[in-house]
Short mmCIF file of C-alpha atoms in Angstrom, two decimals:
data_model
loop_
_atom_site.label_atom_id
_atom_site.label_comp_id
_atom_site.label_asym_id
_atom_site.label_seq_id
_atom_site.Cartn_x
_atom_site.Cartn_y
_atom_site.Cartn_z
CA MET A 1 123.78 117.65 131.41
CA THR A 2 126.57 120.03 129.89
CA TYR A 3 126.16 121.86 126.62
CA THR A 4 129.67 122.37 125.74
CA HIS A 5 129.16 121.81 121.83
CA GLU A 6 125.91 123.61 121.75
CA ARG A 7 127.45 126.63 123.48
CA GLN A 8 130.57 126.76 121.10
CA THR A 9 128.41 126.39 118.13
CA ALA A 10 126.13 129.32 119.31
CA GLU A 11 129.02 131.48 119.95
CA ASP A 12 130.58 130.83 116.73
CA LEU A 13 127.42 131.66 114.77
CA ALA A 14 126.64 134.84 116.95
CA ARG A 15 130.17 136.02 116.09
CA GLN A 16 129.65 135.43 112.34
CA ALA A 17 126.10 137.02 112.38
CA GLY A 18 127.50 139.99 114.26
CA ALA A 19 130.30 140.42 111.66
CA LEU A 20 127.71 140.34 109.01
CA LEU A 21 125.52 142.96 110.83
CA LEU A 22 128.54 145.38 110.96
CA GLU A 23 129.40 144.89 107.25
CA HIS A 24 125.83 145.58 106.16
CA ARG A 25 125.77 148.75 108.38
CA ALA A 26 129.13 150.07 106.96
CA ALA A 27 127.91 149.48 103.36
CA GLY A 28 124.35 150.86 103.77
CA PHE A 29 121.07 149.08 103.15
CA LYS A 30 117.29 149.70 102.67
CA VAL A 31 115.03 149.77 105.53
CA ASP A 32 111.48 148.37 105.08
CA TYR A 33 108.69 147.96 107.84
CA LYS A 34 106.54 145.07 109.02
CA THR A 35 103.44 146.61 110.54
CA SER A 36 104.49 150.23 111.36
CA LYS A 37 107.25 152.60 111.72
CA ASP A 38 108.00 151.00 114.92
CA ASP A 39 108.83 147.81 113.37
CA PRO A 40 111.77 147.98 110.91
CA VAL A 41 113.34 145.14 109.02
CA THR A 42 116.49 145.16 106.72
CA VAL A 43 118.29 142.62 104.54
CA ALA A 44 120.73 142.14 107.41
CA ASP A 45 117.93 140.58 109.56
CA THR A 46 117.12 138.10 106.86
CA GLU A 47 120.84 137.06 106.10
CA ALA A 48 121.72 136.95 109.70
CA SER A 49 118.77 134.60 110.49
CA GLU A 50 119.68 132.43 107.37
CA LEU A 51 123.21 131.98 108.60
CA ILE A 52 122.39 131.12 112.18
CA VAL A 53 119.48 128.79 111.10
CA ALA A 54 121.69 127.02 108.52
CA GLY A 55 124.45 126.57 111.15
CA LEU A 56 122.08 125.22 113.80
CA ARG A 57 120.44 122.77 111.40
CA ALA A 58 123.77 121.46 110.31
CA ALA A 59 124.96 120.95 113.86
CA PHE A 60 121.62 119.79 115.48
CA PRO A 61 119.25 118.40 112.80
CA ASP A 62 116.88 117.00 115.30
CA ASP A 63 116.15 120.24 117.17
CA GLY A 64 113.38 122.64 116.43
CA ILE A 65 113.95 126.29 115.64
CA LEU A 66 112.12 129.49 116.30
CA SER A 67 113.31 132.63 114.59
CA GLU A 68 111.79 136.09 114.27
CA GLU A 69 112.62 135.98 110.68
CA LEU A 70 111.71 132.47 109.86
CA THR A 71 108.14 131.32 108.91
CA ASP A 72 106.99 129.60 112.02
CA THR A 73 105.42 126.06 111.73
CA ALA A 74 103.97 123.66 114.32
CA GLU A 75 106.89 121.28 113.74
CA ARG A 76 108.77 122.85 116.66
CA LEU A 77 106.02 122.07 119.20
CA GLY A 78 106.94 118.48 119.13
CA LYS A 79 110.46 119.02 119.78
CA HIS A 80 112.07 118.79 123.35
CA ARG A 81 114.96 120.99 122.32
CA VAL A 82 114.23 124.33 120.52
CA TRP A 83 116.56 126.97 119.35
CA ILE A 84 115.05 130.36 119.72
CA ILE A 85 116.72 133.23 117.79
CA ASP A 86 116.60 137.04 117.03
CA PRO A 87 119.13 137.76 114.63
CA ILE A 88 118.90 141.49 115.36
CA ASP A 89 117.27 142.35 118.83
CA GLY A 90 117.12 146.10 118.44
CA THR A 91 116.64 146.66 114.83
CA SER A 92 115.77 150.26 115.35
CA GLU A 93 118.78 150.90 117.15
CA TYR A 94 120.73 149.11 114.48
CA VAL A 95 119.23 151.20 111.74
CA ASP A 96 119.82 154.32 113.81
CA GLY A 97 123.46 153.61 114.05
CA THR A 98 123.70 153.22 117.95
CA PRO A 99 125.45 150.19 119.55
CA ASP A 100 122.37 148.92 121.37
CA PHE A 101 121.63 145.90 119.24
CA ALA A 102 122.38 142.36 119.61
CA VAL A 103 122.33 138.90 118.14
CA SER A 104 120.36 136.62 120.39
CA ILE A 105 120.51 132.79 120.27
CA GLY A 106 118.92 130.77 123.11
CA LEU A 107 118.20 127.04 123.71
CA GLY A 108 114.88 125.98 125.43
CA VAL A 109 114.85 122.25 126.75
CA GLY A 110 111.40 121.09 127.83
CA GLY A 111 110.18 124.68 127.85
CA GLU A 112 113.02 125.95 130.03
CA ALA A 113 115.77 128.25 129.03
CA VAL A 114 119.15 126.42 129.46
CA LEU A 115 121.56 128.26 127.26
CA GLY A 116 121.98 131.73 125.95
CA VAL A 117 124.46 133.62 123.73
CA VAL A 118 124.14 137.28 123.28
CA ASN A 119 126.63 139.23 120.99
CA ALA A 120 126.54 142.92 120.82
CA PRO A 121 129.10 143.39 117.96
CA ALA A 122 129.19 147.25 117.98
CA ARG A 123 130.27 146.87 121.76
CA GLN A 124 132.66 144.22 120.99
CA ALA A 125 130.96 142.14 123.75
CA LEU A 126 129.78 138.53 123.66
CA TYR A 127 127.89 137.00 126.61
CA SER A 128 127.49 133.41 126.97
CA GLY A 129 126.16 131.17 129.58
CA VAL A 130 124.53 127.77 130.65
CA VAL A 131 122.03 127.56 133.58
CA GLY A 132 123.93 125.82 136.36
CA GLU A 133 127.33 126.64 134.83
CA GLY A 134 127.53 130.37 135.02
CA LEU A 135 128.34 132.89 132.32
CA THR A 136 131.20 134.75 130.72
CA ARG A 137 131.57 138.06 128.81
CA ASN A 138 134.31 137.67 126.16
CA GLY A 139 135.48 134.52 127.86
CA GLU A 140 135.88 136.04 131.29
CA PRO A 141 133.38 134.89 134.22
CA VAL A 142 130.93 137.48 135.28
CA GLY A 143 127.98 137.66 137.40
CA PHE A 144 125.54 139.81 139.30
CA SER A 145 126.67 143.15 140.83
CA ALA A 146 126.72 143.57 144.63
CA ARG A 147 125.17 147.18 144.38
CA PRO A 148 123.36 148.49 147.54
CA PRO A 149 119.78 149.75 147.11
CA ALA A 150 120.74 153.44 146.73
CA GLU A 151 122.78 152.42 143.59
CA PHE A 152 120.51 149.93 141.82
CA LEU A 153 120.66 150.35 138.13
CA ILE A 154 117.42 149.60 136.20
CA ALA A 155 117.71 149.06 132.51
CA VAL A 156 114.69 150.19 130.73
CA SER A 157 113.38 150.49 126.99
CA ASP A 158 114.58 153.66 125.46
CA THR A 159 111.20 153.88 123.52
CA GLU A 160 109.20 153.41 126.64
CA HIS A 161 111.37 155.90 128.53
CA LYS A 162 110.88 158.46 125.75
CA ARG A 163 107.35 157.85 125.49
CA GLU A 164 106.30 157.97 129.15
CA LEU A 165 108.64 156.32 131.71
CA HIS A 166 110.54 159.71 132.09
CA ARG A 167 107.55 161.06 133.80
CA TYR A 168 107.89 158.63 136.69
CA PRO A 169 110.40 159.18 139.56
CA LEU A 170 111.89 155.72 139.46
CA PRO A 171 115.54 156.02 140.26
CA GLN A 172 118.64 154.99 138.12
CA MET A 173 116.85 154.23 135.01
CA LEU A 174 119.29 153.51 132.17
CA PRO A 175 117.40 153.63 128.75
CA SER A 176 118.65 151.47 126.01
CA GLY A 177 117.49 149.32 123.01
CA SER A 178 117.68 145.49 122.79
CA ILE A 179 115.98 143.59 125.60
CA ALA A 180 118.37 140.70 124.97
CA LEU A 181 121.31 143.04 125.45
CA LYS A 182 119.75 144.50 128.82
CA LEU A 183 119.39 140.91 130.07
CA ALA A 184 123.06 140.21 129.40
CA LEU A 185 124.16 143.42 130.95
CA ILE A 186 122.12 142.55 133.98
CA ALA A 187 123.60 139.05 134.26
CA ALA A 188 127.12 140.34 133.86
CA GLY A 189 126.62 143.01 136.75
CA GLU A 190 126.56 145.98 134.40
CA ALA A 191 122.95 146.70 135.47
CA ASP A 192 120.62 145.03 138.06
CA ALA A 193 117.15 144.55 136.87
CA THR A 194 114.75 145.41 133.89
CA PHE A 195 111.02 145.63 133.20
CA THR A 196 108.95 146.43 130.33
CA MET A 197 105.47 148.00 129.95
CA SER A 198 104.67 146.32 126.55
CA PRO A 199 104.81 142.62 125.61
CA ARG A 200 107.77 140.85 124.18
CA SER A 201 108.26 137.73 122.26
CA GLU A 202 110.24 134.49 122.98
CA TRP A 203 112.88 135.33 120.56
CA ASP A 204 113.49 138.69 122.40
CA ILE A 205 114.26 137.14 125.64
CA ALA A 206 115.07 133.36 125.39
CA ALA A 207 118.93 133.75 125.38
CA GLY A 208 118.77 136.58 127.99
CA MET A 209 116.55 134.67 130.22
CA ALA A 210 119.18 131.82 130.24
CA LEU A 211 122.09 134.36 131.06
CA VAL A 212 120.09 135.83 133.91
CA GLN A 213 119.21 132.41 135.23
CA ALA A 214 122.96 131.38 134.81
CA ALA A 215 123.75 134.26 137.31
CA GLY A 216 121.22 133.02 139.73
CA GLY A 217 118.12 135.22 138.81
CA GLN A 218 114.84 134.97 137.00
CA VAL A 219 112.85 136.56 134.10
CA THR A 220 109.27 136.27 134.58
CA ARG A 221 106.01 138.08 133.62
CA ARG A 222 105.21 141.24 135.68
CA GLY A 223 103.71 139.75 138.87
CA GLY A 224 105.90 136.74 138.74
CA GLY A 225 104.11 134.29 136.41
CA LYS A 226 106.42 131.90 134.79
CA ILE A 227 107.26 132.20 131.15
CA ALA A 228 107.40 128.86 129.37
CA LEU A 229 109.26 128.72 126.11
CA ASN A 230 108.26 126.92 122.74
CA SER A 231 104.71 127.81 123.35
CA PRO A 232 102.23 127.56 120.39
CA GLU A 233 101.94 131.45 120.44
CA PRO A 234 105.48 132.87 121.11
CA ALA A 235 104.33 136.37 122.05
CA ILE A 236 104.32 136.65 125.84
CA ARG A 237 101.28 139.18 125.83
CA GLN A 238 102.25 141.11 128.76
CA GLY A 239 105.19 143.11 130.45
CA LEU A 240 108.21 141.37 131.81
CA ILE A 241 110.50 141.73 134.86
CA GLY A 242 113.88 140.08 135.64
CA GLY A 243 117.36 140.44 137.18
CA ARG A 244 118.96 140.10 140.56
CA PRO A 245 116.36 138.65 142.88
CA ASP A 246 116.51 141.25 145.62
CA VAL A 247 116.40 144.10 143.11
CA VAL A 248 113.38 142.52 141.37
CA ALA A 249 111.49 142.36 144.61
CA TRP A 250 112.17 145.92 145.30
CA LEU A 251 111.29 146.88 141.75
CA GLU A 252 107.89 145.02 141.79
CA ASN A 253 107.05 147.24 144.77
CA GLU A 254 108.17 150.33 143.11
CA LEU A 255 106.13 149.72 139.92
CA PHE A 256 102.98 149.24 141.94
CA ARG A 257 103.61 152.26 144.17
CA LEU A 258 104.31 154.47 141.26
CA ALA A 259 101.39 153.07 139.17
CA ILE A 260 103.73 152.25 136.24
CA PRO A 261 101.44 150.68 133.67
CA GLU A 262 101.74 147.57 131.49
CA GLN A 263 99.70 146.06 128.62
CA GLN A 264 97.87 142.76 128.69
CA LEU A 265 97.16 141.79 125.08
CA GLY A 266 94.64 138.96 124.38
CA LEU A 267 93.25 139.09 127.97
CA THR A 268 91.44 135.94 128.94
CA ASP A 269 89.63 134.76 132.10
CA THR A 270 92.81 132.68 132.89
CA ASP A 271 95.09 135.66 133.30
CA GLU A 272 95.84 137.25 136.52
CA ALA A 273 94.70 140.56 135.30
CA TRP A 274 91.20 139.22 134.50
CA ALA A 275 90.37 139.97 138.17
CA LEU A 276 90.93 143.75 137.47
CA LEU A 277 87.56 143.87 135.52
CA ASP A 278 84.55 144.26 137.58
CA GLN A 279 81.94 141.38 137.75
CA ALA A 280 79.62 142.90 135.10
CA GLU A 281 82.51 143.36 132.70
CA GLN A 282 83.72 139.75 133.21
CA GLU A 283 80.41 138.53 132.22
CA ARG A 284 80.19 140.63 129.12
CA LEU A 285 83.74 140.09 128.01
CA ARG A 286 84.31 136.49 128.84
CA GLY A 287 85.29 134.44 125.71
CA GLU A 288 86.32 137.33 123.53
CA LYS A 289 89.36 136.65 121.45
CA HIS A 290 90.67 140.12 121.21
CA LEU A 291 90.47 141.84 124.46
CA HIS A 292 93.31 144.01 125.43
CA ILE A 293 93.89 146.28 128.33
CA ARG A 294 96.50 148.62 130.05
CA HIS A 295 96.43 148.63 133.80
CA ALA A 296 98.45 150.23 136.64
CA ALA A 297 98.33 149.70 140.29
CA GLY A 298 95.45 147.52 140.22
CA GLN A 299 93.25 149.65 137.92
CA VAL A 300 92.43 149.19 134.28
CA VAL A 301 93.35 152.62 132.57
CA ALA A 302 92.62 151.59 128.94
CA LEU A 303 90.63 148.93 127.04
CA VAL A 304 90.31 148.01 123.53
CA LEU A 305 88.12 145.32 122.00
CA LEU A 306 88.56 144.01 118.40
CA ASP A 307 86.26 141.91 116.59
CA ASP A 308 87.55 138.88 114.45
CA ASN A 309 88.25 141.17 111.57
CA LEU A 310 90.49 143.31 113.78
CA ARG A 311 87.92 146.21 113.65
CA VAL A 312 87.55 148.18 116.88
CA ARG A 313 84.25 147.29 118.59
CA ARG A 314 85.07 149.19 121.91
CA SER A 315 87.92 151.71 122.73
CA GLU A 316 88.00 153.61 126.05
CA GLY A 317 90.41 155.07 128.78
CA ASP A 318 92.59 157.71 129.50
CA ALA A 319 94.04 159.31 126.27
CA LEU A 320 97.57 158.62 126.82
CA HIS A 321 97.08 155.15 127.98
CA LEU A 322 94.79 154.53 125.28
CA GLY A 323 97.29 155.98 122.74
CA VAL A 324 99.98 153.48 123.86
CA LEU A 325 97.73 150.57 123.86
CA THR A 326 96.47 151.45 120.40
CA ARG A 327 100.10 151.76 119.14
CA ASP A 328 101.13 148.38 120.48
CA LEU A 329 98.11 146.70 118.92
CA THR A 330 99.08 148.36 115.70
CA ARG A 331 102.61 146.82 115.86
CA ALA A 332 101.01 143.46 116.72
CA TYR A 333 98.36 143.51 114.13
CA GLY A 334 98.93 146.31 111.61
CA PRO A 335 96.65 149.24 111.19
CA LEU A 336 93.33 148.88 113.10
CA GLN A 337 90.00 149.66 111.32
CA GLY A 338 88.07 152.20 113.38
CA ALA A 339 90.91 153.12 115.58
#
């Protein structure tokens, strides 16, 4: 199946939203915060979301919609086709005046990413692709790079790099903001792979997933687990990895060798990381709704257990790792009682 109409519509809306974002930034705006100082939101987020959602609903009234700035409902779960939107991926960078933010519009069909449009208006770069049909940057065909191993470029979160990644001897790291933009850069050969230490949400990655897959790669959970779109809970709950397949294979090995950690939020006995707990811990913690860990090279380095009211019942681990895990939980839930 081709998606010519869908792709053109998403490109047009991404351009309009990008222009709106630049107008707001030039005029100035008030910054508010959702759960913490790490989670800013502006009037531009809301207006760009409204613009995109209205355009998609007019063009495709039978499709579902999931947007970071739109109240989520169960209606989308019954839809075979769902548009997954982040009107500004990289709001912190947008607020700070850097170019590392993007409008992200993805289409999931049957839980699979099939189409992605990522517009980086401050870079004057629009990436657009359909799985099985390839991708373009500003209308010109692009694809993965052919860099040899010594020149692999690994796009990483600037926040994670400042916080702790700079301590690890992983070569050729390129810190930047938006994960959607990182995935677009990788698909277009401007970088080769990316990973995260912290969880992301479907709206952060749906469009970028489609672009990477259109180039012949994959975006998965760290460890290779599949990411299904249009899930009841759109938070992925753990770190991600994706890009050029040979680079991703090399990177997985390096992350383990260097013991570069990742968070697993809402750990359950169905998750791969459950096996990192010893038998006694598994018996004690099975069935807990709010069990969160940080692990590296097969070892749990921090653990936080919350009760149903999000009060801290148990908190332990290395101070650095525990601090990062607690910070992620604060962003997800707001201030934690007893932290």
